[in-house]
Structures are given as structure tokens and as C-alpha cells.
Coordinates of C-alpha atoms in Angstrom, one line a residue:
M6 CA -1.6 -11.7 -29.4
T7 CA -2.4 -13.4 -26.1
I8 CA -0.2 -16.3 -24.9
L9 CA -1.8 -19.0 -22.8
T10 CA 1.3 -20.1 -20.9
T11 CA 3.1 -18.0 -18.2
P12 CA 6.3 -16.0 -18.4
K13 CA 8.1 -18.4 -16.1
Q14 CA 7.1 -21.4 -18.2
D15 CA 8.6 -19.6 -21.2
G16 CA 11.8 -18.4 -19.6
F17 CA 10.7 -14.7 -19.2
A18 CA 11.1 -12.6 -16.1
M19 CA 10.6 -8.9 -15.1
P20 CA 14.0 -7.1 -15.2
G21 CA 15.0 -4.7 -12.5
E22 CA 14.4 -1.0 -13.1
H23 CA 18.2 -0.4 -13.1
A24 CA 18.3 -2.4 -16.5
A25 CA 18.5 -0.4 -19.7
Q26 CA 15.2 1.1 -20.9
Q27 CA 14.0 1.7 -24.5
A28 CA 11.0 3.9 -23.5
V29 CA 9.0 5.2 -20.6
W30 CA 5.2 5.6 -20.8
I31 CA 3.3 8.4 -19.1
A32 CA -0.4 9.4 -19.5
W33 CA -1.5 13.1 -19.7
P34 CA -3.5 14.1 -16.6
V35 CA -7.1 15.4 -17.2
R36 CA -9.5 14.2 -14.5
P37 CA -11.0 17.3 -12.8
D38 CA -12.1 15.2 -9.8
N39 CA -8.5 14.2 -9.1
W40 CA -6.3 17.0 -10.6
R41 CA -7.2 20.5 -9.4
H42 CA -8.1 23.4 -11.7
N43 CA -9.0 21.1 -14.6
A44 CA -5.5 19.5 -14.3
Q45 CA -3.7 22.6 -15.5
P46 CA -1.1 22.6 -12.6
A47 CA -0.6 18.9 -12.9
Q48 CA -0.1 19.2 -16.7
Q49 CA 2.7 21.7 -16.1
A50 CA 4.3 19.3 -13.6
F51 CA 4.0 16.4 -16.0
S52 CA 5.4 18.4 -18.9
Y53 CA 8.5 19.4 -16.9
F54 CA 9.1 15.7 -16.0
I55 CA 8.4 14.5 -19.5
D56 CA 10.9 17.0 -21.0
K57 CA 13.6 16.0 -18.5
L58 CA 12.9 12.3 -19.1
A59 CA 13.2 12.8 -22.9
E60 CA 16.8 13.7 -22.4
V61 CA 17.7 10.1 -21.5
V62 CA 14.9 7.9 -23.0
A63 CA 12.1 8.0 -25.5
V64 CA 8.9 9.1 -23.8
K65 CA 5.5 7.8 -25.0
V66 CA 2.6 9.9 -23.8
A67 CA -0.8 8.3 -23.8
I68 CA -3.2 11.1 -24.4
L69 CA -6.9 11.7 -25.1
P70 CA -7.3 12.9 -28.7
S71 CA -9.0 16.1 -27.4
E72 CA -5.8 17.0 -25.5
V73 CA -3.2 16.5 -28.2
E74 CA -3.0 20.2 -29.3
N75 CA -3.0 21.4 -25.7
A76 CA -0.1 19.0 -24.8
K77 CA 1.9 20.2 -27.9
T78 CA 1.9 23.7 -26.6
Q79 CA 3.4 22.6 -23.2
L80 CA 6.0 20.0 -24.2
D81 CA 9.5 20.6 -25.5
Q82 CA 9.2 21.4 -29.2
S83 CA 12.5 19.9 -30.3
A84 CA 11.9 16.7 -28.4
L85 CA 8.5 16.4 -30.1
S86 CA 9.9 17.1 -33.6
Q87 CA 12.7 14.6 -33.1
G88 CA 10.4 11.9 -31.8
R89 CA 12.0 11.8 -28.3
I90 CA 8.5 12.6 -27.1
E91 CA 5.6 10.9 -28.9
L92 CA 2.0 11.6 -28.3
V93 CA -0.1 8.4 -28.6
P94 CA -3.9 9.0 -28.7
M95 CA -5.6 6.5 -26.4
A96 CA -8.6 6.2 -24.1
Y97 CA -7.9 5.9 -20.3
N98 CA -9.6 6.9 -17.1
D99 CA -6.7 8.4 -15.2
A100 CA -3.0 8.9 -15.5
W101 CA -1.5 6.2 -13.3
L102 CA 0.3 4.1 -15.9
R103 CA 2.4 2.2 -13.4
D104 CA -0.8 0.5 -12.4
T105 CA -2.6 0.2 -15.7
A106 CA 0.2 -0.2 -18.3
P107 CA 1.6 -3.7 -18.9
T108 CA 4.6 -5.0 -16.9
M109 CA 7.3 -6.0 -19.4
V110 CA 9.2 -9.3 -19.1
T111 CA 12.3 -10.4 -21.0
N112 CA 14.2 -13.6 -21.7
Q113 CA 17.9 -14.4 -22.1
A114 CA 17.7 -13.7 -25.8
G115 CA 16.4 -10.2 -25.2
E116 CA 12.9 -10.8 -26.4
R117 CA 10.2 -8.8 -24.7
R118 CA 6.6 -9.6 -23.8
A119 CA 3.9 -7.8 -21.8
V120 CA 1.9 -8.9 -18.8
N121 CA -1.6 -7.6 -18.6
W122 CA -2.9 -7.6 -15.0
Q123 CA -6.5 -7.3 -14.1
F124 CA -7.4 -3.8 -12.8
N125 CA -10.3 -2.5 -10.7
A126 CA -9.4 1.1 -9.8
W127 CA -7.7 0.1 -6.5
G128 CA -10.6 -1.7 -5.0
G129 CA -13.6 -2.0 -7.2
E130 CA -17.0 -1.8 -5.6
L131 CA -15.5 -2.1 -2.1
D132 CA -13.2 0.9 -2.1
G133 CA -12.2 1.7 -5.6
L134 CA -11.2 5.3 -6.4
Y135 CA -13.6 5.8 -9.3
D136 CA -16.6 4.0 -10.7
D137 CA -15.7 3.4 -14.3
W138 CA -12.3 1.9 -15.1
S139 CA -13.3 0.2 -18.4
D140 CA -10.8 2.3 -20.4
D141 CA -8.0 1.7 -17.9
E142 CA -8.5 -2.0 -18.2
Q143 CA -7.7 -1.8 -21.9
V144 CA -4.5 0.3 -21.6
A145 CA -2.1 -2.6 -21.1
T146 CA -3.3 -4.3 -24.3
R147 CA -3.2 -1.1 -26.3
I148 CA 0.4 -0.5 -25.2
A149 CA 1.4 -4.1 -26.0
E150 CA -0.1 -3.8 -29.4
F151 CA 1.7 -0.4 -30.0
H152 CA 5.0 -2.2 -29.5
G153 CA 3.9 -5.4 -31.2
F154 CA 4.6 -7.4 -28.0
Q155 CA 2.9 -10.7 -27.3
Q156 CA 0.8 -10.6 -24.1
Y157 CA 0.1 -12.7 -21.1
D158 CA -3.2 -12.1 -19.4
A159 CA -2.7 -12.7 -15.7
P160 CA -5.8 -14.2 -14.0
F161 CA -5.9 -11.9 -11.0
I162 CA -6.0 -8.2 -9.9
L163 CA -2.6 -6.4 -9.5
E164 CA -1.3 -2.9 -9.9
G165 CA 2.2 -2.4 -11.1
G166 CA 2.9 -0.1 -8.1
S167 CA 2.3 -2.9 -5.7
I168 CA 5.4 -4.8 -6.8
H169 CA 9.2 -4.1 -7.1
C170 CA 11.4 -6.7 -8.8
D171 CA 15.2 -6.9 -8.6
G172 CA 15.7 -8.8 -11.9
E173 CA 17.4 -11.6 -10.1
G174 CA 14.5 -13.6 -8.7
T175 CA 13.1 -11.4 -5.9
V176 CA 9.9 -9.4 -5.8
Y177 CA 8.9 -7.1 -2.9
T178 CA 5.3 -6.3 -2.0
T179 CA 2.9 -5.5 0.8
G180 CA 0.3 -7.7 2.4
E181 CA -1.8 -4.5 3.0
C182 CA -2.3 -4.3 -0.8
L183 CA -2.1 -7.8 -2.3
L184 CA -4.1 -9.4 0.5
H185 CA -6.6 -6.6 0.8
P186 CA -10.3 -7.8 0.5
S187 CA -10.9 -5.4 -2.4
R188 CA -8.3 -7.2 -4.6
N189 CA -8.4 -11.0 -4.8
P190 CA -10.5 -12.2 -1.8
H191 CA -10.7 -15.7 -3.3
L192 CA -6.9 -16.1 -3.2
N193 CA -4.8 -16.7 -0.1
Q194 CA -1.2 -15.6 0.3
A195 CA 0.3 -18.8 -1.0
Q196 CA -1.8 -18.7 -4.1
I197 CA -0.9 -15.1 -4.8
E198 CA 2.8 -15.9 -4.3
A199 CA 2.5 -18.7 -6.8
Y200 CA 0.9 -16.3 -9.3
L201 CA 3.7 -13.8 -8.7
Q202 CA 6.3 -16.4 -9.3
Q203 CA 4.7 -17.5 -12.6
Y204 CA 3.9 -14.1 -14.0
L205 CA 7.1 -12.2 -12.9
G206 CA 9.5 -15.1 -13.3
V207 CA 10.7 -14.8 -9.7
Q208 CA 11.6 -17.4 -7.0
Q209 CA 11.0 -15.4 -3.8
V210 CA 8.4 -12.9 -2.6
I211 CA 9.4 -10.6 0.3
W212 CA 6.3 -9.4 2.1
L213 CA 6.2 -6.2 4.1
P214 CA 3.0 -5.9 6.2
E215 CA 2.0 -2.3 5.3
G216 CA 2.8 0.5 2.9
L217 CA 3.0 4.2 3.5
Y218 CA 0.5 5.6 6.0
N219 CA -2.7 7.0 4.4
D220 CA -1.8 5.8 0.9
E221 CA -5.1 5.5 -0.9
T222 CA -3.8 2.6 -3.0
N223 CA -4.0 0.3 0.1
G224 CA -0.2 0.5 0.6
H225 CA 1.6 0.1 -2.7
I226 CA 5.3 -1.0 -2.1
D227 CA 6.6 1.7 -4.5
N228 CA 5.5 4.5 -2.1
L229 CA 7.5 2.9 0.7
L230 CA 10.5 1.0 -0.8
H231 CA 12.6 1.1 -3.9
I232 CA 15.3 -1.3 -5.2
A233 CA 18.7 0.3 -5.9
R234 CA 20.2 -2.9 -7.3
P235 CA 19.8 -6.6 -6.4
G236 CA 20.4 -7.0 -2.6
E237 CA 20.1 -3.3 -1.9
V238 CA 16.9 -1.3 -1.2
L239 CA 15.9 2.1 0.0
L240 CA 13.1 2.5 2.6
T241 CA 11.2 5.5 3.9
V242 CA 11.6 5.9 7.6
C243 CA 10.1 8.2 10.2
D244 CA 11.9 9.7 13.2
D245 CA 8.7 10.7 15.1
L246 CA 7.7 8.0 17.5
N247 CA 4.1 9.4 17.6
D248 CA 3.7 9.3 13.9
P249 CA 1.8 6.2 12.6
Q250 CA 4.5 5.8 9.9
Y251 CA 7.2 5.2 12.6
A252 CA 5.9 1.7 13.6
I253 CA 5.2 0.8 9.9
S254 CA 8.7 1.6 8.9
Q255 CA 10.4 0.0 12.0
T256 CA 8.5 -3.3 11.2
A257 CA 9.6 -3.1 7.6
L258 CA 13.2 -2.5 8.7
E259 CA 13.2 -5.5 11.0
I260 CA 11.9 -7.8 8.2
L261 CA 14.4 -6.4 5.6
H262 CA 17.4 -6.8 8.0
T263 CA 16.5 -10.4 8.8
T264 CA 15.5 -11.6 5.3
K265 CA 17.7 -12.9 2.5
D266 CA 16.8 -12.5 -1.2
A267 CA 16.4 -15.2 -3.8
Q268 CA 20.2 -15.3 -4.3
G269 CA 20.8 -15.8 -0.6
R270 CA 22.1 -12.2 0.0
A271 CA 21.5 -10.3 3.2
L272 CA 19.8 -7.0 2.3
K273 CA 21.5 -3.6 2.5
V274 CA 19.0 -1.0 3.5
H275 CA 19.3 2.8 2.9
E276 CA 17.0 4.8 5.1
L277 CA 15.2 7.7 3.3
P278 CA 13.8 10.5 5.4
M279 CA 10.1 11.1 5.3
P280 CA 9.0 14.5 4.1
G281 CA 6.6 16.6 6.2
P282 CA 4.2 15.2 7.2
L283 CA 2.5 17.1 4.3
Y284 CA -1.2 18.1 4.2
L285 CA -3.6 19.2 1.5
T286 CA -4.3 23.0 1.8
A287 CA -7.8 24.5 1.5
E288 CA -6.8 26.2 -1.7
E289 CA -5.7 22.9 -3.2
A290 CA -8.7 21.0 -2.1
N291 CA -11.1 23.7 -3.4
G292 CA -9.7 23.3 -6.9
V293 CA -10.8 19.7 -7.2
Q294 CA -14.3 18.9 -8.5
I295 CA -16.2 16.6 -6.1
A296 CA -16.7 13.1 -7.6
N297 CA -20.2 11.5 -7.4
H298 CA -20.9 9.2 -4.5
N299 CA -20.9 5.5 -5.7
P300 CA -24.1 3.8 -4.2
L301 CA -22.6 0.4 -5.0
K302 CA -19.8 0.7 -2.5
Q303 CA -20.0 -1.3 0.7
Q304 CA -18.6 1.6 2.8
D305 CA -19.2 5.4 2.9
S306 CA -16.6 6.6 0.4
V307 CA -16.6 9.0 -2.5
G308 CA -13.5 7.5 -4.1
M309 CA -10.8 10.1 -4.4
V310 CA -11.4 12.2 -1.3
R311 CA -9.7 15.5 -1.5
R312 CA -10.3 17.5 1.7
A313 CA -8.4 20.3 3.3
G314 CA -6.1 19.0 6.0
E315 CA -5.9 15.5 4.6
R316 CA -2.5 14.0 5.1
L317 CA -0.7 13.4 1.8
A318 CA 1.1 10.1 1.1
A319 CA 4.4 11.8 0.4
S320 CA 7.6 9.7 0.0
Y321 CA 11.0 10.1 -1.7
A322 CA 10.9 6.3 -2.4
N323 CA 8.5 7.1 -5.2
F324 CA 11.4 7.8 -7.7
L325 CA 12.2 6.5 -11.2
I326 CA 15.5 4.9 -12.2
C327 CA 16.1 5.4 -16.0
N328 CA 19.3 4.9 -18.0
G329 CA 21.8 6.2 -15.5
V330 CA 19.6 8.9 -14.0
V331 CA 17.5 8.8 -10.8
F332 CA 14.5 11.1 -11.1
Y333 CA 13.3 11.9 -7.6
P334 CA 10.4 14.0 -6.3
L335 CA 11.1 17.4 -4.6
L336 CA 8.5 17.5 -1.8
D337 CA 9.7 19.4 1.2
A338 CA 12.5 22.0 1.3
K339 CA 13.3 20.8 4.9
T340 CA 14.1 17.3 3.7
D341 CA 14.8 17.4 0.0
G342 CA 18.5 17.8 0.6
A343 CA 18.8 14.9 3.1
A344 CA 16.9 12.7 0.7
A345 CA 19.2 13.6 -2.2
A346 CA 22.2 12.8 0.0
V347 CA 20.8 9.3 0.7
L348 CA 20.1 8.8 -3.0
A349 CA 23.6 9.9 -3.9
Q350 CA 25.0 7.4 -1.5
A351 CA 22.9 4.6 -2.9
F352 CA 23.5 5.5 -6.5
P353 CA 27.1 6.8 -6.7
E354 CA 27.3 6.1 -10.5
Y355 CA 24.0 7.8 -11.3
R356 CA 23.0 11.4 -12.0
L357 CA 20.3 12.8 -9.7
E358 CA 17.5 14.9 -11.2
G359 CA 15.0 16.5 -8.7
I360 CA 11.5 17.0 -10.1
P361 CA 9.1 19.5 -8.5
A362 CA 6.3 17.0 -7.6
R363 CA 3.8 18.6 -5.3
E364 CA 1.1 18.8 -8.0
I365 CA 1.6 15.1 -8.8
L366 CA 1.5 14.2 -5.1
L367 CA -1.9 16.0 -4.8
G368 CA -3.4 13.4 -7.2
G369 CA -2.4 10.6 -4.9
G370 CA 1.0 9.3 -6.1
N371 CA 4.3 10.4 -7.6
L372 CA 7.0 9.9 -10.3
H373 CA 7.1 6.1 -10.1
C374 CA 3.3 5.9 -10.1
I375 CA 2.9 7.9 -13.3
T376 CA 5.5 6.0 -15.3
Q377 CA 6.0 2.5 -16.8
Q378 CA 9.2 1.5 -18.4
V379 CA 9.9 -0.6 -21.5
P380 CA 13.1 -2.5 -21.1
A381 CA 15.7 -2.2 -23.9

């Protein structure tokens, strides 16, 4: 059922990721023009992550009906039989549920509702990553109906990876994404802020200019920054002055160090090391089927470009907080340990669980990008 008011009008707001979670949604990867070797390596990586997640939360796996039997052979059998992993047949175009699943909002009484954002595959005809996103546009409604949640239909384009909420009135985002001409060119920054306040139930929007370098989502916040708790964030930084990421991160640091949140708190910033830089190998690129060129696009793009030597948008900030555990990506043996040390400092009361994530990264995102939580 669609509600014609807004979450803020009804006393609903997006909780922080550190709040208790009832379930986490993930979609089974299948696209051969994004996941190499018909997604078999990606499915192994997803399966490992799903099995680990199922130890602390119910995992709902959106899956194409044709893939159900295949997934059953790869996932933990006891978790499947006990219902800790549930396969939910559903149509979708790709596996990035952070961006296509609904954002959940709650009120003081603990009621939950879903926000359905408009979606155009990260850019539509201007620079979208694939041509047909009609199934992805229906994912949020299908998940809301699965849970029996009432739904708000937001009147603008937004991906869940482009926002981070602290649950106490503050949302973080990037101008690179939300102000990009491929999203909502008819809206200015003030209008987008007003929509964020209404549909997330927040009072303040903290804007960073850019996201991670060479991120094909046009700079999603969740690949650069994560919230540990209200008033405390983690940010990917770069030590190499000649790396394009250095200036991006330094600008973000300056903004975060001089900004107060909705509750008037100065922000504490934990600096996460940047892995790599990491690049796509020839063997990895050769395993991806080339997508068809889209003649409707206003620039020369084939959507999800996967070329040998391409720099990967790798970041330890792309982790998931879930019920007392921080699931973080293992990306580079040279920096994994340093990243874990920063996470341990930021989350002293949490257990850390490293997830081998190279195969997920090859598809263009990471652990946070492929998940969407349902608050308890």
C-alpha cells in the first residue's frame, strides 16, 4: 500500500545501521556482462558472505527462479533448512540491492515502513550502466510487499548507496552523485535537501563534494565514508599526494572537521587506509561478456566498462554493520591489517569479520552495495 504523505510528516525516520536488524537482503549475481565467467566466482563470494551473515541475522536472498537450485548447492544447508537463509524468487536486473531495495524507516513505536526511490541504473540515458532497469525499479515494492510494509514513493531518483544516516537527524551524501545531471537535473541542491529531510526524517544534510575516485556510481557516499555511530565517521584517505584520491579525501576531511551534525556535535573522524590502488587484470576483464552499446546515450559509453588495467573503486569504507558484527572487505594483503586496526578502534564493542571481496569489487561495488538491512 502506497502512502501519500512523507515519513517526516508521519514521524518516521531512517535508523542508523548500528541499530538492531531483523533481516538483510542480498540478490544473487547472474549478469555475465558484469560478473565474469557467468558470475560463478561472484556467486562463490556472495555465498561465503551470505553464510557468515546468516550467523547473526536472517538473510533474504532475492533470486531469479532459474537460479534457485544452483544457489541451494552453494549456500549453507543448515541455514537454509532452518530458515536463516531464505531464497525469495524475484525479477531484477543486477545484484545491487543497496540501491534498488527500499530504504526502511521507523517511528518511536517501532513501526516500519519502506521508502521506494526512483531508479535509473545510475544515470539513465546519459550515463546509466545498463539499458533496461525495469525489473530493478520494481524491487523495492516487491520487498515491501514481502514484509507487508506500507510504502512511500519518493518523487525523485536516488540510490541507497548515495546516503548514510546516523539515526539522529543527520544524513551524509555527495554532490558528485545527488547533483549529477544524470539524476535529477530539474532539482537544485536546496530542493534535494528538502526531499532528503522529508523522506529520511532528518534535519541536516552534510555534503561532501566527491566520492571515491573512478567510482562508476558517480561517487556514492558508501564507498568513501561510513558512520560508526552518531557523531563519529570513518573516511577513506590516501597518502599519495599524486593520487587523484588524495585531494578528494583531504577536502572531505576538512569539511568533516569543521562541520557539526544535527545534534550540534563536532565530528570524530577515523581515517581508513586506501587499498592498492587496485586494477582489473587482463584475465579478469576477459571473463566478462561485452555489453551492447546503447545508441540512446549522449556520450560514448558502453555502460559497465570492464577493461584490463582499469582502476577499481576499492574502499574499506564499503562495509556492513549488522547486529554487533562489522563485516568488512578483504581487498589488499598490504593494507587489510591496517584497515582492521582502524575498524577495531572505531568499533571496540563489535566483532570484526573479514570477507574476501575481490570478486564483488570486480562488479563495481562491495559488501555495503550488495546489502540492504531491515531494522528490527
